mmCIF file of C-alpha atoms in Angstrom:
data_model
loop_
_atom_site.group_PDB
_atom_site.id
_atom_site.type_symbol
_atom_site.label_atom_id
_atom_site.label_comp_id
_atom_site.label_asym_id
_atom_site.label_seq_id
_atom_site.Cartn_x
_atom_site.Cartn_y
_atom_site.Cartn_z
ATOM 1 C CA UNK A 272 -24.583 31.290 25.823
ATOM 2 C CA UNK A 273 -21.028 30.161 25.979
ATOM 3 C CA UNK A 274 -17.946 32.330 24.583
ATOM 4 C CA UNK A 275 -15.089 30.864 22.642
ATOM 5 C CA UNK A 276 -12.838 30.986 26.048
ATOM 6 C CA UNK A 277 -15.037 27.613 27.357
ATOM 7 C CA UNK A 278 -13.874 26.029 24.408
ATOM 8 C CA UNK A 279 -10.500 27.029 25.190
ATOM 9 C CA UNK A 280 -7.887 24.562 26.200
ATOM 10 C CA UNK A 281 -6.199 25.143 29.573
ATOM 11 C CA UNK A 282 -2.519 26.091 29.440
ATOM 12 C CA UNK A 283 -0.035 23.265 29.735
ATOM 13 C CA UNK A 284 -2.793 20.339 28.156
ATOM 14 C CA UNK A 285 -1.847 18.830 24.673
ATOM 15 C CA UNK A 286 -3.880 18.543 21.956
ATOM 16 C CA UNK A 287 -5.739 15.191 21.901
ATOM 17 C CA UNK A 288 -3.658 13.235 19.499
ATOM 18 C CA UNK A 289 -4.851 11.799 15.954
ATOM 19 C CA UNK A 290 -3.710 8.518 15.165
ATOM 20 C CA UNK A 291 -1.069 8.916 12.175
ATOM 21 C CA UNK A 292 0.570 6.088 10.599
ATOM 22 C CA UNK A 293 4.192 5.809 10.272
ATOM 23 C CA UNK A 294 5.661 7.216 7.001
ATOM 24 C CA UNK A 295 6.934 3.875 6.104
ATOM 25 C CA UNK A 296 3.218 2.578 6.361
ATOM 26 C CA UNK A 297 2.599 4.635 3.662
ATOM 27 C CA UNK A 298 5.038 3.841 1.317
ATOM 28 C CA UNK A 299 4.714 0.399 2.153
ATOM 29 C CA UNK A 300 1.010 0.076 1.686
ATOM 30 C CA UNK A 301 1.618 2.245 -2.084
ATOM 31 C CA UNK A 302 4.473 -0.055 -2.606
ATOM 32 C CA UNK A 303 2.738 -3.075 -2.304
ATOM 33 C CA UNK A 304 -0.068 -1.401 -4.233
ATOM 34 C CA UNK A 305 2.037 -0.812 -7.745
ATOM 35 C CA UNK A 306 3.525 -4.448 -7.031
ATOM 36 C CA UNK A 307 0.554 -5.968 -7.238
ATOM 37 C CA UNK A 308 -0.768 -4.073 -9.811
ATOM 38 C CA UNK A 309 2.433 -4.745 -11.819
ATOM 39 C CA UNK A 310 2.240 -8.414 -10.941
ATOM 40 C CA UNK A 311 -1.824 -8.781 -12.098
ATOM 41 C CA UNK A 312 -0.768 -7.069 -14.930
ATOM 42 C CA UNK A 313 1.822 -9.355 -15.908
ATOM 43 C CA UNK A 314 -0.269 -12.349 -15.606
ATOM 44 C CA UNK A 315 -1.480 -13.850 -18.948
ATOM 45 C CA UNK A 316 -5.203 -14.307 -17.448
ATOM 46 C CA UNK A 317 -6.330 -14.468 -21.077
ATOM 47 C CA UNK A 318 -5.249 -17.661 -22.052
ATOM 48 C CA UNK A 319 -6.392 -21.199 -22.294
ATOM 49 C CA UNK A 320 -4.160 -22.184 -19.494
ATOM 50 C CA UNK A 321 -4.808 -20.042 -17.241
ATOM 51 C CA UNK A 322 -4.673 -20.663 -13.998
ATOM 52 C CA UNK A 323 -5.595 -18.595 -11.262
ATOM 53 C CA UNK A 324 -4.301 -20.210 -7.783
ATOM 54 C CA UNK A 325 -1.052 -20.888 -9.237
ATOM 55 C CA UNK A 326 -0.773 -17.189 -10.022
ATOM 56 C CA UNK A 327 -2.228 -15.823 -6.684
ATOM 57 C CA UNK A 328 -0.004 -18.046 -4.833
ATOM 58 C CA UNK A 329 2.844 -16.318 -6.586
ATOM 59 C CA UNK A 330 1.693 -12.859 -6.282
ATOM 60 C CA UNK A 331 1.512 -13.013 -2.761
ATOM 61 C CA UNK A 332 4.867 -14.842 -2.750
ATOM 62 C CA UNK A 333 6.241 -12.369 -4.574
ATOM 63 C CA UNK A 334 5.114 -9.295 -1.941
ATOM 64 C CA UNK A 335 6.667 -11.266 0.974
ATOM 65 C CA UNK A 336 9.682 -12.346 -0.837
ATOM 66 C CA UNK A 337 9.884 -7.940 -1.594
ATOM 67 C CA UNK A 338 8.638 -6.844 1.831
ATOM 68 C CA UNK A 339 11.799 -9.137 3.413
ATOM 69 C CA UNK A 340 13.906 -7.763 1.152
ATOM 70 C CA UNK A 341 12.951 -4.576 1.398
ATOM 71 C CA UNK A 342 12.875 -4.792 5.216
ATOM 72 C CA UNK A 343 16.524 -6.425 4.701
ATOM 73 C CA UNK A 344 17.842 -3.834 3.059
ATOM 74 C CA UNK A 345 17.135 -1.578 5.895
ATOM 75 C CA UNK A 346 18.937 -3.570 8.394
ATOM 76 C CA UNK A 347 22.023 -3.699 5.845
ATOM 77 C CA UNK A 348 21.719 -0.104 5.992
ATOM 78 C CA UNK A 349 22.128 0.320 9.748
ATOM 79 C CA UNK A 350 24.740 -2.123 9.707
ATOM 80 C CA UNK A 351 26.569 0.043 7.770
ATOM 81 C CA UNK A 352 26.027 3.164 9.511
ATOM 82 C CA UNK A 353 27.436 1.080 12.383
ATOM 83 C CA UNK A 354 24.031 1.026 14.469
ATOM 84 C CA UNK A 355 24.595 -1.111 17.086
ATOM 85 C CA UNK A 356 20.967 -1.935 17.144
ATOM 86 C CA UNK A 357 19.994 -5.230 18.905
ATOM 87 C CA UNK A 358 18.527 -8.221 16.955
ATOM 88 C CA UNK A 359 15.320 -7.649 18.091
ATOM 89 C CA UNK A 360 15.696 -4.208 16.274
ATOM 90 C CA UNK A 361 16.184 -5.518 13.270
ATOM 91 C CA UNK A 362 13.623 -8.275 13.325
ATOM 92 C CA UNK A 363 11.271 -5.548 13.491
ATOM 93 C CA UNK A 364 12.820 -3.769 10.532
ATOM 94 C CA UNK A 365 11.566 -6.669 8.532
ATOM 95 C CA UNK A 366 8.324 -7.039 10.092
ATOM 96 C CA UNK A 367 7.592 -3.375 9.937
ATOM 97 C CA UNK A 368 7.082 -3.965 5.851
ATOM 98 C CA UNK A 369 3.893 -5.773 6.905
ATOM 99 C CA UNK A 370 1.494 -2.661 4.950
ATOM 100 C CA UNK A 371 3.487 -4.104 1.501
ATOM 101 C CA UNK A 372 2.104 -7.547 1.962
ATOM 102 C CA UNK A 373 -1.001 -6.397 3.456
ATOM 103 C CA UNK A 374 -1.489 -3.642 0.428
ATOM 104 C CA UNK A 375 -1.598 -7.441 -2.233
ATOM 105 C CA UNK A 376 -4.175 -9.125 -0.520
ATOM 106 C CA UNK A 377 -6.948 -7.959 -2.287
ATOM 107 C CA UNK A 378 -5.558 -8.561 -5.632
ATOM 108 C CA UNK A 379 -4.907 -12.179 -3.729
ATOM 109 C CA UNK A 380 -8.636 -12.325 -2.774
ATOM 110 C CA UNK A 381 -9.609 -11.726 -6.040
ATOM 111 C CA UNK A 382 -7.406 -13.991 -8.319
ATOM 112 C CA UNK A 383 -8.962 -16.862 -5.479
ATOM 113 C CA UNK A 384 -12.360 -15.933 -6.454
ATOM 114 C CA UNK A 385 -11.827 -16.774 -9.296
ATOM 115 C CA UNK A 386 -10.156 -19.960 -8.180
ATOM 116 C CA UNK A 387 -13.740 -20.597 -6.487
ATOM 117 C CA UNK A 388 -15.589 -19.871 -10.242
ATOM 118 C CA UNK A 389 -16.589 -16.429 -9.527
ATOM 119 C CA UNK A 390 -15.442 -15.011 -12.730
ATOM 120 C CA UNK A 391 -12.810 -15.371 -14.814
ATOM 121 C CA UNK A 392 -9.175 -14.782 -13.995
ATOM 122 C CA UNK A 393 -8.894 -12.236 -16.713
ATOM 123 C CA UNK A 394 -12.231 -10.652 -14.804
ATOM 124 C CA UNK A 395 -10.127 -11.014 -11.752
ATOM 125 C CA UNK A 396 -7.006 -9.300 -12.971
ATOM 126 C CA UNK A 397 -8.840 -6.649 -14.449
ATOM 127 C CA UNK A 398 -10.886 -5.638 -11.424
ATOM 128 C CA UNK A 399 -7.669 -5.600 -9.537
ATOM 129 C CA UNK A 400 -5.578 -3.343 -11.557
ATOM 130 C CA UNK A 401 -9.030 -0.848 -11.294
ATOM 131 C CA UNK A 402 -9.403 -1.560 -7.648
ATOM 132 C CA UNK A 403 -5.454 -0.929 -6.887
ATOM 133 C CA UNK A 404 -5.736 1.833 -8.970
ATOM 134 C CA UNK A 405 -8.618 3.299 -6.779
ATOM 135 C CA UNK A 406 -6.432 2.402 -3.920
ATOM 136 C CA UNK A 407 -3.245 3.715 -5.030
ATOM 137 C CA UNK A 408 -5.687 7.683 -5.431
ATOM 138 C CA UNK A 409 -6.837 6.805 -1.638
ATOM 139 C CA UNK A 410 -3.551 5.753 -0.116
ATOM 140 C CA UNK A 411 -1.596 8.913 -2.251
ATOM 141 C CA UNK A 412 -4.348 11.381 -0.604
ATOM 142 C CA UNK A 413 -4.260 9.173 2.647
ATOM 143 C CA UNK A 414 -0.328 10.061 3.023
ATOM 144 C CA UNK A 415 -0.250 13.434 1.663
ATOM 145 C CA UNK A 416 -3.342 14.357 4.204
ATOM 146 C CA UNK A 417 -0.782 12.929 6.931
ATOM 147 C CA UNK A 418 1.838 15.009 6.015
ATOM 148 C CA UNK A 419 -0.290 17.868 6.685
ATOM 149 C CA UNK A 420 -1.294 18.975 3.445
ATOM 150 C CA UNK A 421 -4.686 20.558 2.281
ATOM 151 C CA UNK A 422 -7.207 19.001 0.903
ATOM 152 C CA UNK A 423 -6.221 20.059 -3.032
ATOM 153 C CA UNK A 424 -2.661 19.256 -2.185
ATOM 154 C CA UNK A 425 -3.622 15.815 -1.379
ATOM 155 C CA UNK A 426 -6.247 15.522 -3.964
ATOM 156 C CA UNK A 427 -3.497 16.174 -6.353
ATOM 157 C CA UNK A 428 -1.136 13.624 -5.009
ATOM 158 C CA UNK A 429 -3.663 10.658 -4.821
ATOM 159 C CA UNK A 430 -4.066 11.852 -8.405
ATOM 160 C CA UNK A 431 -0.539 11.113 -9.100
ATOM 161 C CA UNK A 432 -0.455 8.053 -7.163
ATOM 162 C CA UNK A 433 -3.125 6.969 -9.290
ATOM 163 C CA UNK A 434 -1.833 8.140 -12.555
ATOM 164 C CA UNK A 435 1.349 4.667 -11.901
ATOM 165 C CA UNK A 436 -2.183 2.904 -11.584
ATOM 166 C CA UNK A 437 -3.423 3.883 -15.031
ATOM 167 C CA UNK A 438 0.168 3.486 -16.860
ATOM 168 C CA UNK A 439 -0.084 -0.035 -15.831
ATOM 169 C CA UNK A 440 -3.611 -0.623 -16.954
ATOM 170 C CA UNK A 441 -2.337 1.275 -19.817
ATOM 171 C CA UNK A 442 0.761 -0.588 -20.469
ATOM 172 C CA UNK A 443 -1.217 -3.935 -19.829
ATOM 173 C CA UNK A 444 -3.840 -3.107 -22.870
ATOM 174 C CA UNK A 445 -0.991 -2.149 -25.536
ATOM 175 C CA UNK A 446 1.252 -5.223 -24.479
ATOM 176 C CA UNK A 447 -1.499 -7.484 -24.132
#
C-alpha cells in the first residue's frame, strides 16, 4: 500500500493550475446580469402593444452600447494616468467587456422566443428576471469561490448577488 510521500509533489514542480477567470470577467458577466434584469424589467411586456423584437433588439443594444462605454472609460483612465499603452492595448480594453454582453443574451434569447410565439413577452420577461436572478446567485458564488473563499463565504455572496435580482423583480411587481 502506498504512503502519503507517493502522492507527494517533487520539490521545484508547481501546482497544476485551475483555470480562473479574470476579475473583470466577473464583474462583467454580474454587470451585464443586473442590466439586463433592469432592462426586462423596464419593459412594458404587459400591454397591447407589445412588442417583443423591438425590445430585444434594444436590450442587447443597450449592453453593447454599456460594455463600450464601460470598456471606454477604462482607456480614459489610463490615458490619464499617462499609460503609454499602444492602441492595440486599448482596443482590447473595450473588447475585454465581452462577459457584459455575453451575461444579456439569454434574456435576448428569450424576449426572441417569444418573437417566434413561444409565450408571451410578459412570460418572457418574467422568466428572465427569475433566470438572471438564478444567475446573478451562481455568478456571485462563481466569483467569490475564485477569490478563494469557502464554500459559506461564497454561498453568502451569491446570496447577495441575488438579493439586486429579487429587488428588481420586486421593484418590477410594485411599479408595474
Amino acid at each position: 500500500m502506498p504512503d502519503r510521500a507517493d502522492h507527494a509533489r517533487p520539490r521545484g514542480v508547481a501546482p497544476p493550475k485551475r483555470h480562473r477567470p479574470a476579475e473583470q470577467s466577473l464583474f462583467s458577466g454580474i454587470y451585464g446580469l443586473v442590466l439586463a434584469s433592469a432592462l426586462v424589467a423596464a419593459l412594458d411586456a404587459t400591454s397591447a402593444t407589445a412588442d417583443p423584437g423591438p425590445d430585444a433588439l434594444w436590450v442587447l443594444l443597450t449592453a453593447l452600447a454599456a460594455g463600450a462605454a464601460h470598456g471606454y472609460a477604462h482607456v480614459i483612465a489610463q490615458r490619464a494616468a499617462a499609460d503609454g499603452t499602444a492602441p492595440l492595448s486599448r482596443l482590447r480594453l473595450v473588447l475585454a467587456e465581452w462577459p457584459l454582453v455575453a451575461a444579456v443574451l439569454p434574456t435576448v434569447g428569450m424576449l426572441l422566443a417569444a418573437v417566434a410565439g413561444w409565450w408571451t413577452e410578459a412570460t418572457a420577461a418574467e422568466v428572465a428576471l427569475l433566470f438572471n436572478t438564478a444567475a446573478l446567485f451562481g455568478w456571485g458564488t462563481w466569483a467569490a469561490r475564485t477569490a478563494g473563499h469557502g464554500w459559506p463565504s461564497s454561498l453568502r455572496a451569491g446570496g447577495l448577488d441575488m438579493l439586486i435580482g429579487l429587488v428588481i423583480i420586486i421593484a418590477d411587481a410594485l411599479i408595474e
